[in-house]
mmCIF file of C-alpha atoms in Angstrom:
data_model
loop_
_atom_site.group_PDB
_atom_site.id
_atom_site.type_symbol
_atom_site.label_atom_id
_atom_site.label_comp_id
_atom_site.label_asym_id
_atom_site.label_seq_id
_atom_site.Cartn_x
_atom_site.Cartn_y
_atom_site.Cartn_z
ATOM 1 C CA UNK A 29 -3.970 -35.965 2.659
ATOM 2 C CA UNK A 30 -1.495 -33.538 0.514
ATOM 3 C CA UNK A 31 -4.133 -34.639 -2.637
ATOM 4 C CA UNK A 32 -7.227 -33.359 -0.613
ATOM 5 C CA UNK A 33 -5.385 -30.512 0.676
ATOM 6 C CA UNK A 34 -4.696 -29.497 -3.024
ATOM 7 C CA UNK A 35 -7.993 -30.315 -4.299
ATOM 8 C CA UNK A 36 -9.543 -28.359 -1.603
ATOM 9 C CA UNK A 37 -7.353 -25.624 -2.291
ATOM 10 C CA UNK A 38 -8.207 -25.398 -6.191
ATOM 11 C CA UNK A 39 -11.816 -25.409 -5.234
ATOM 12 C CA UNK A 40 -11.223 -22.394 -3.293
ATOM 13 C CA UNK A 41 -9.134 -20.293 -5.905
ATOM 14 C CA UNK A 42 -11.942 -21.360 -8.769
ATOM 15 C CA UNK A 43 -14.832 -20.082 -6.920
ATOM 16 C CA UNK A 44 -12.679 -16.711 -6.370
ATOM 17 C CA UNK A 45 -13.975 -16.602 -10.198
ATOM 18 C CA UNK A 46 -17.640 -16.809 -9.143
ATOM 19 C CA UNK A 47 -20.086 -19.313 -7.879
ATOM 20 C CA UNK A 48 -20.227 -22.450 -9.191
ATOM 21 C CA UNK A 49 -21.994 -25.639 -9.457
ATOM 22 C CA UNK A 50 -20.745 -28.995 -8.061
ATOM 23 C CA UNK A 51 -20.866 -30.326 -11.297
ATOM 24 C CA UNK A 52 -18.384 -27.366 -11.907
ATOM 25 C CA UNK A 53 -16.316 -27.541 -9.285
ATOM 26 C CA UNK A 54 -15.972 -31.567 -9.444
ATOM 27 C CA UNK A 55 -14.348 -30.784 -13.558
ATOM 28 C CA UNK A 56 -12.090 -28.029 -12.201
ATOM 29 C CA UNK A 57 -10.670 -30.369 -9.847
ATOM 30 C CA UNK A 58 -10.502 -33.483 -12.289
ATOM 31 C CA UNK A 59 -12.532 -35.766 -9.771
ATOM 32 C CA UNK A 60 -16.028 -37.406 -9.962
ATOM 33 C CA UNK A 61 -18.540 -35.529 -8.234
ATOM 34 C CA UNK A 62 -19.029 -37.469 -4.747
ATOM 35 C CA UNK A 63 -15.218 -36.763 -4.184
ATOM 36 C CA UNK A 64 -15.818 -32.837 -4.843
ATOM 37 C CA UNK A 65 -19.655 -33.334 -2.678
ATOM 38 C CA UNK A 66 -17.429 -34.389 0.146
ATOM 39 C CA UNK A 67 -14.486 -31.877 -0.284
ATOM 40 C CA UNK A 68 -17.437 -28.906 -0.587
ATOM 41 C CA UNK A 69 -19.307 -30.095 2.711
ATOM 42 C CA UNK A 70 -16.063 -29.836 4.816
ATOM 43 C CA UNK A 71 -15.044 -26.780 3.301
ATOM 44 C CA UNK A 72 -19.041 -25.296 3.896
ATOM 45 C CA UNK A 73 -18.616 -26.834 7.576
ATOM 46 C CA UNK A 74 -16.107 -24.627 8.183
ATOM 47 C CA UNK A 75 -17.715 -21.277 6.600
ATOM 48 C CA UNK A 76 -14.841 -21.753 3.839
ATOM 49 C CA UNK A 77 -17.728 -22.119 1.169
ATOM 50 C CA UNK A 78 -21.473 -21.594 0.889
ATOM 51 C CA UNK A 79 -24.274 -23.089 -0.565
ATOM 52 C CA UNK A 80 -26.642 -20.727 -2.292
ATOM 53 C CA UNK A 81 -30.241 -21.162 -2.643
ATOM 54 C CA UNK A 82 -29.281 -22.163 -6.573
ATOM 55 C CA UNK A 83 -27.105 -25.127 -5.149
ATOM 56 C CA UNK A 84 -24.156 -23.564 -6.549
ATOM 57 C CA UNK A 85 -21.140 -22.876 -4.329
ATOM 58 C CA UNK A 86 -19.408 -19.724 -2.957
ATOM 59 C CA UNK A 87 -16.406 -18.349 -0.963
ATOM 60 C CA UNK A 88 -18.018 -18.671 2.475
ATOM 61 C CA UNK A 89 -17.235 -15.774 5.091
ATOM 62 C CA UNK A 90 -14.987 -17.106 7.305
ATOM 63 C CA UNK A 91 -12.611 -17.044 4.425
ATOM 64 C CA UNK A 92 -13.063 -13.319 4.231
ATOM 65 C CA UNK A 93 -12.715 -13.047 7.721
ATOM 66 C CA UNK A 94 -9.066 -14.864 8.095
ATOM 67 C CA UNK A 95 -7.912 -12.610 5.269
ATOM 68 C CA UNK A 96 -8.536 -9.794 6.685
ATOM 69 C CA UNK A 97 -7.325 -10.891 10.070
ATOM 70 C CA UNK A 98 -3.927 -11.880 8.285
ATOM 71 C CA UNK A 99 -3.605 -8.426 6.609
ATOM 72 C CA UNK A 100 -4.176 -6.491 9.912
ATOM 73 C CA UNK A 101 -1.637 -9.026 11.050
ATOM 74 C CA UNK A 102 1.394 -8.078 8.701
ATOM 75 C CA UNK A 103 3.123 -5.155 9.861
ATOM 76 C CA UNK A 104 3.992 -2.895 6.685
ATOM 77 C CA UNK A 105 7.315 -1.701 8.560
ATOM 78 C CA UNK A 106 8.389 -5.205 9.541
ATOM 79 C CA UNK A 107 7.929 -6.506 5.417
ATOM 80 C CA UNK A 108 9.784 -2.839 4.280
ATOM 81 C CA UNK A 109 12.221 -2.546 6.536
ATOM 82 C CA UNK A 110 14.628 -4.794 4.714
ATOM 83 C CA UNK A 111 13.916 -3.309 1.041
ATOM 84 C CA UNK A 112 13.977 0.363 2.145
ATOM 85 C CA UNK A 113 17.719 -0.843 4.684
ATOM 86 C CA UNK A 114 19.235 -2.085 0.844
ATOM 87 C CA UNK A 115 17.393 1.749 -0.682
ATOM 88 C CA UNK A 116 19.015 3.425 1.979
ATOM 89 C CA UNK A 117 22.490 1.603 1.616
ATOM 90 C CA UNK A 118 22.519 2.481 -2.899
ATOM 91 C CA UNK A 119 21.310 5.693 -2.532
ATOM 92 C CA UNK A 120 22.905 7.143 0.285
ATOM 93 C CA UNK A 121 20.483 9.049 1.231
ATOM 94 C CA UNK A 122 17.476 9.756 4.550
ATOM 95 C CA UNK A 123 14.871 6.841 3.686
ATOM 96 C CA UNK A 124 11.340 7.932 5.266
ATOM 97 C CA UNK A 125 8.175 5.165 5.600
ATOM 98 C CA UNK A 126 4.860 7.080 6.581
ATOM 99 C CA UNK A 127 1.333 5.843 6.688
ATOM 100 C CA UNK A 128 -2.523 7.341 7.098
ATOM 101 C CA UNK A 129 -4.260 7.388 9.907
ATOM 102 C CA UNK A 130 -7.136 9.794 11.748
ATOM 103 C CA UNK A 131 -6.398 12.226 8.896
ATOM 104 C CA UNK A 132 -2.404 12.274 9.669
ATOM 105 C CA UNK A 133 0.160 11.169 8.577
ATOM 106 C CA UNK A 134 3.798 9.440 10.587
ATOM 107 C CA UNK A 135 6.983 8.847 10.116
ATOM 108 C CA UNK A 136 6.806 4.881 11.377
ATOM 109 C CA UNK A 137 10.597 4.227 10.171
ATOM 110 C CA UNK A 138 13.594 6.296 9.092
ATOM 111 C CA UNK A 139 17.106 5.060 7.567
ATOM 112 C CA UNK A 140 19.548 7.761 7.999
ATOM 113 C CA UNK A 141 22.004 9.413 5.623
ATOM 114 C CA UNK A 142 25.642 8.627 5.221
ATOM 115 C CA UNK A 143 25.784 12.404 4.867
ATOM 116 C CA UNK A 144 27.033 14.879 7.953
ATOM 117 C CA UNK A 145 24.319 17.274 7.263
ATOM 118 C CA UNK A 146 21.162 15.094 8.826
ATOM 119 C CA UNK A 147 17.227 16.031 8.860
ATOM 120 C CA UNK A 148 15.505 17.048 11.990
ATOM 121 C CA UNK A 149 12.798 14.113 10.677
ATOM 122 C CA UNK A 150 12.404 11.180 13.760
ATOM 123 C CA UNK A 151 10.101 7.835 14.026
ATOM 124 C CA UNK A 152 6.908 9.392 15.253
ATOM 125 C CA UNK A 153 6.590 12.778 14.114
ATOM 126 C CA UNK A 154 3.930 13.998 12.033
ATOM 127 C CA UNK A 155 4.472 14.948 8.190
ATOM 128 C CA UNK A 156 2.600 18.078 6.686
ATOM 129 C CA UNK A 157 -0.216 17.128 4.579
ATOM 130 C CA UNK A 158 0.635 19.666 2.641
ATOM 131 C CA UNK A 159 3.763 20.128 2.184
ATOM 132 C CA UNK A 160 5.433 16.324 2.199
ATOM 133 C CA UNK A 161 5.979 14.378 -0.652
ATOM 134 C CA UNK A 162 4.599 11.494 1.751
ATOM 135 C CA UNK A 163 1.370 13.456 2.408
ATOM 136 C CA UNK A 164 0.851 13.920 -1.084
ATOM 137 C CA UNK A 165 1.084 10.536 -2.022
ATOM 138 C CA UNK A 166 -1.616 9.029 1.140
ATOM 139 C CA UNK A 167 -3.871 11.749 0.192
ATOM 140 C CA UNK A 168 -3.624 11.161 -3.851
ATOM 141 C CA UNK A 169 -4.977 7.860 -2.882
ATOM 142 C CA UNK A 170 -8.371 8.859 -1.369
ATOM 143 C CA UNK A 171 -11.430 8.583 -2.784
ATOM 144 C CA UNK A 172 -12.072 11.748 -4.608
ATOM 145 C CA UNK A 173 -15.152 13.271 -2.047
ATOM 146 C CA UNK A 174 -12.786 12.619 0.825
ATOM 147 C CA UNK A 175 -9.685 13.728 -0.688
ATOM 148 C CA UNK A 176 -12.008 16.694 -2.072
ATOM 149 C CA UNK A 177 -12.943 16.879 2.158
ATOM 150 C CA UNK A 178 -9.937 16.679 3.609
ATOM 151 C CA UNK A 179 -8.297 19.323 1.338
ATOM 152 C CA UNK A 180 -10.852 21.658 2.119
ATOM 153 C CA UNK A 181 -10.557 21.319 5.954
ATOM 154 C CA UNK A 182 -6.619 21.845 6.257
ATOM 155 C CA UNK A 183 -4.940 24.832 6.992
ATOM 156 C CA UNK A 184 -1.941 25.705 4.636
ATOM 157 C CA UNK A 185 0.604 27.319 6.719
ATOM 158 C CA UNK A 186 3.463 29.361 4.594
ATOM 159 C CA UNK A 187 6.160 26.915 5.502
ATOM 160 C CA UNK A 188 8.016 28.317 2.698
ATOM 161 C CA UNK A 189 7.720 30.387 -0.342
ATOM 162 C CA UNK A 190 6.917 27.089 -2.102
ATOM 163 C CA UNK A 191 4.275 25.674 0.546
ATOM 164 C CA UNK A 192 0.913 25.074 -1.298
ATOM 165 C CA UNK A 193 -1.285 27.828 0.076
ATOM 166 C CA UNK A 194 -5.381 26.648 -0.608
ATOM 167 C CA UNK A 195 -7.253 23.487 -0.963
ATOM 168 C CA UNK A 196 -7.266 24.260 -5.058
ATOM 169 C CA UNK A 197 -3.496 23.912 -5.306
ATOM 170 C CA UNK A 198 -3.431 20.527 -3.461
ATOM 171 C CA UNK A 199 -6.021 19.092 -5.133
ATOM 172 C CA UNK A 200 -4.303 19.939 -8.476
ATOM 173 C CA UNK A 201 -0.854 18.544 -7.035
ATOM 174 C CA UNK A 202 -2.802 15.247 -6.047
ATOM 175 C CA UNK A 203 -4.464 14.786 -9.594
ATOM 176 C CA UNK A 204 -0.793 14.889 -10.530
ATOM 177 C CA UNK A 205 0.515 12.617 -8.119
ATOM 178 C CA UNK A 206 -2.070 10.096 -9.366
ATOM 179 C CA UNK A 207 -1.059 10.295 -12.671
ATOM 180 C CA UNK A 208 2.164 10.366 -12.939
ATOM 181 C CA UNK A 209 2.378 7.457 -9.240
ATOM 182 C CA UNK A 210 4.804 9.678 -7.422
ATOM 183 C CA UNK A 211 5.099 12.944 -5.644
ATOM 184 C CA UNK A 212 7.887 15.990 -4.907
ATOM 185 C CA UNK A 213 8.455 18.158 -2.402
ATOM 186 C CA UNK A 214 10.061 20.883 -3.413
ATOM 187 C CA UNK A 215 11.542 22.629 -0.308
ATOM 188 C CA UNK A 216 7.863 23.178 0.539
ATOM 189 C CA UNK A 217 8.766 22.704 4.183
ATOM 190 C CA UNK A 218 11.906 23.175 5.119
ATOM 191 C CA UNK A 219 14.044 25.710 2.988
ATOM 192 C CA UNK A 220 16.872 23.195 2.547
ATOM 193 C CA UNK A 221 15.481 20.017 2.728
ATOM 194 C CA UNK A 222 13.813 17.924 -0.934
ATOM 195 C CA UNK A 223 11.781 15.029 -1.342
ATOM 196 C CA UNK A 224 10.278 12.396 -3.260
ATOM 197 C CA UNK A 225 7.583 9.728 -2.792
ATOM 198 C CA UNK A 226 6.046 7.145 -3.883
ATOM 199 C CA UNK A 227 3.199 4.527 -2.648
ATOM 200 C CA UNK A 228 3.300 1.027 -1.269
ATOM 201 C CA UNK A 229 0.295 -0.754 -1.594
ATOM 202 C CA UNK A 230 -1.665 -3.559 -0.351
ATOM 203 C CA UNK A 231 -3.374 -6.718 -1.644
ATOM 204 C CA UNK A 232 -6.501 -4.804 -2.938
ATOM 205 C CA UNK A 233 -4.317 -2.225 -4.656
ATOM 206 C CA UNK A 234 -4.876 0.740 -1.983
ATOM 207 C CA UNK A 235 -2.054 2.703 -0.922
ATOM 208 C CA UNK A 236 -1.094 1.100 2.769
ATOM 209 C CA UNK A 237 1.933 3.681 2.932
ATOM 210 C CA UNK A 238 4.529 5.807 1.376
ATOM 211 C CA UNK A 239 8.317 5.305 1.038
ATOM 212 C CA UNK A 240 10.451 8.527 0.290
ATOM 213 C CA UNK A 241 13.886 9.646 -0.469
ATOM 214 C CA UNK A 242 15.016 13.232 1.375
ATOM 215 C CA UNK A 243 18.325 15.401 0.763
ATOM 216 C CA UNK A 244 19.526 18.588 2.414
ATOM 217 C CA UNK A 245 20.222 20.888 -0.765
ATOM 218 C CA UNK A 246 23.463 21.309 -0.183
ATOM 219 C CA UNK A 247 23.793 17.028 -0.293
ATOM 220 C CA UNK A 248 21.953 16.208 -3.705
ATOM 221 C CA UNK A 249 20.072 18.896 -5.935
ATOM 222 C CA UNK A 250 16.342 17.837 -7.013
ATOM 223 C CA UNK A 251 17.364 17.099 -10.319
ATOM 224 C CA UNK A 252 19.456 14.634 -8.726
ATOM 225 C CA UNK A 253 17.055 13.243 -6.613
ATOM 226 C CA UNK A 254 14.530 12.979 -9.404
ATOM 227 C CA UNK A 255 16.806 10.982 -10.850
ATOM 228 C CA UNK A 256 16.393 8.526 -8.076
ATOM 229 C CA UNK A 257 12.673 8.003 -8.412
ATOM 230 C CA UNK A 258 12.855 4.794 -10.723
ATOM 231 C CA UNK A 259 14.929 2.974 -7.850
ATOM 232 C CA UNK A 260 12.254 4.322 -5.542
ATOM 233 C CA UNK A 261 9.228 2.569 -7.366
ATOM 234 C CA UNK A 262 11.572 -0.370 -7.758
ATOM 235 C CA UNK A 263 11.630 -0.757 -3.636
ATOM 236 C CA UNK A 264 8.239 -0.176 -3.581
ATOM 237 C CA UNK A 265 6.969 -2.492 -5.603
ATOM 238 C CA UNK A 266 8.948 -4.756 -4.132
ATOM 239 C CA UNK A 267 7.397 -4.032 -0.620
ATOM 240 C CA UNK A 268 3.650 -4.040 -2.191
ATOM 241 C CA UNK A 269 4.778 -7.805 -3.885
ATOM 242 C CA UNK A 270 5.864 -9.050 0.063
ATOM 243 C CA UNK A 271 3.084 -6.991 1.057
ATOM 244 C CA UNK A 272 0.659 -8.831 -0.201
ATOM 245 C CA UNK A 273 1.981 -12.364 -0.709
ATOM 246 C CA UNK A 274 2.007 -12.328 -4.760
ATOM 247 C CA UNK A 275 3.747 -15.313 -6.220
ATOM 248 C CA UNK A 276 6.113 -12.793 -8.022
ATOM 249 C CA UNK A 277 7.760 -10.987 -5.016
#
């Protein structure tokens, strides 16, 4: 049974490559071609595979369908919340996860300071678009006609003499934030308060959320906390690796 199991399961990762023939299939495997006929025709039973006009094999739909049932399944604050716990505890610092949704983005998990001087930031609340480091980063990710939309749609409050003020200015922030794969706020809104961010993504490479470090001025300058983004895309890519079940994590 563990032999067919394998077999079966090298058949499935091979045709991830493209279609292919049983004649194929049966060499990838290193069996004669009845065994791999038989493995094929269970796997095809149960919409794992497909046969295609040509008589070459597939992925079948149902095996699209269970992936994508398993990633809705995986909670992204469940797999980060031990990775951005060890972040908070080396660093010292307010640890922020925020994600994307309905053209907003939330705080879904915060990790305090060891500092006295805390951040009025709370699971829940709403980040600016733009004027958060986390924002930045969710946005940067869009394709460019929506991220081109939904700059152009915002209002840009004057949350401080530093807040981005038109849809020109974000955009040009987000074209940096995608190059350089993080993002700053620099006391853009609150007076006192910096930031950094950077992305966690998923198994197709699409930013799922963003992790951030945050310091009262008076704690850490942003020099200092610049100096913190390395061990920020560290934990991230740590999260993206559990994230999405690569053999690496």
């Amino acid at each position: 049974m563990t032999q067919t199991v394998d077999r079966a399961l090298v058949i499935l990762a091979s045709l991830a490559e493209g279609p292919a023939s049983l004649e194929q299939a049966a060499n990838r495997i290193g069996v004669h071609k009845s065994t791999a006929l038989r493995l094929l025709r269970t796997l095809e039973q149960h919409g794992f595979v497909h046969r295609q006009p040509d008589y070459r094999y597939r992925l079948g739909g149902k095996l699209f369908s269970l992936a994508q049932l398993a990633l809705e399944s995986i909670d992204v604050r469940v797999v980060a919340a031990p990775h951005l716990a060890a972040l908070n505890e080396r660093c010292g610092h307010t640890v922020h996860l925020a994600v994307y949704e309905d053209d907003e983005v939330t705080y879904v998990d915060k990790l305090e300071s060891r500092y006295p001087v805390r951040m009025y930031s709370r699971i829940g609340k709403r980040a600016p678009l733009t004027a958060s480091a986390v924002g930045k980063v969710l946005l940067a990710d869009l394709p460019e006609a929506r991220r081109r939309e939904v700059a152009e749609n915002l209002e840009y409050p004057a949350y401080t003499a530093r807040s981005l003020r038109t849809p020109a200015a974000l955009l040009a922030e987000l074209a940096t934030v995608r190059e350089q794969g993080w993002a700053v706020d620099r006391s853009e809104y609150e007076e006192t308060v910096n930031c950094v961010a950077v992305p966690i993504r998923g198994i197709d490479g699409r930013v799922i959320a963003a992790c951030s470090i945050s310091t009262p001025t008076v704690v850490a300058p942003l020099s200092t906390l610049r100096r913190l983004i390395p061990e920020l895309l560290r934990t991230a890519e740590a999260v993206s690796q559990e994230y999405g079940g690569r053999a690496d994590a």
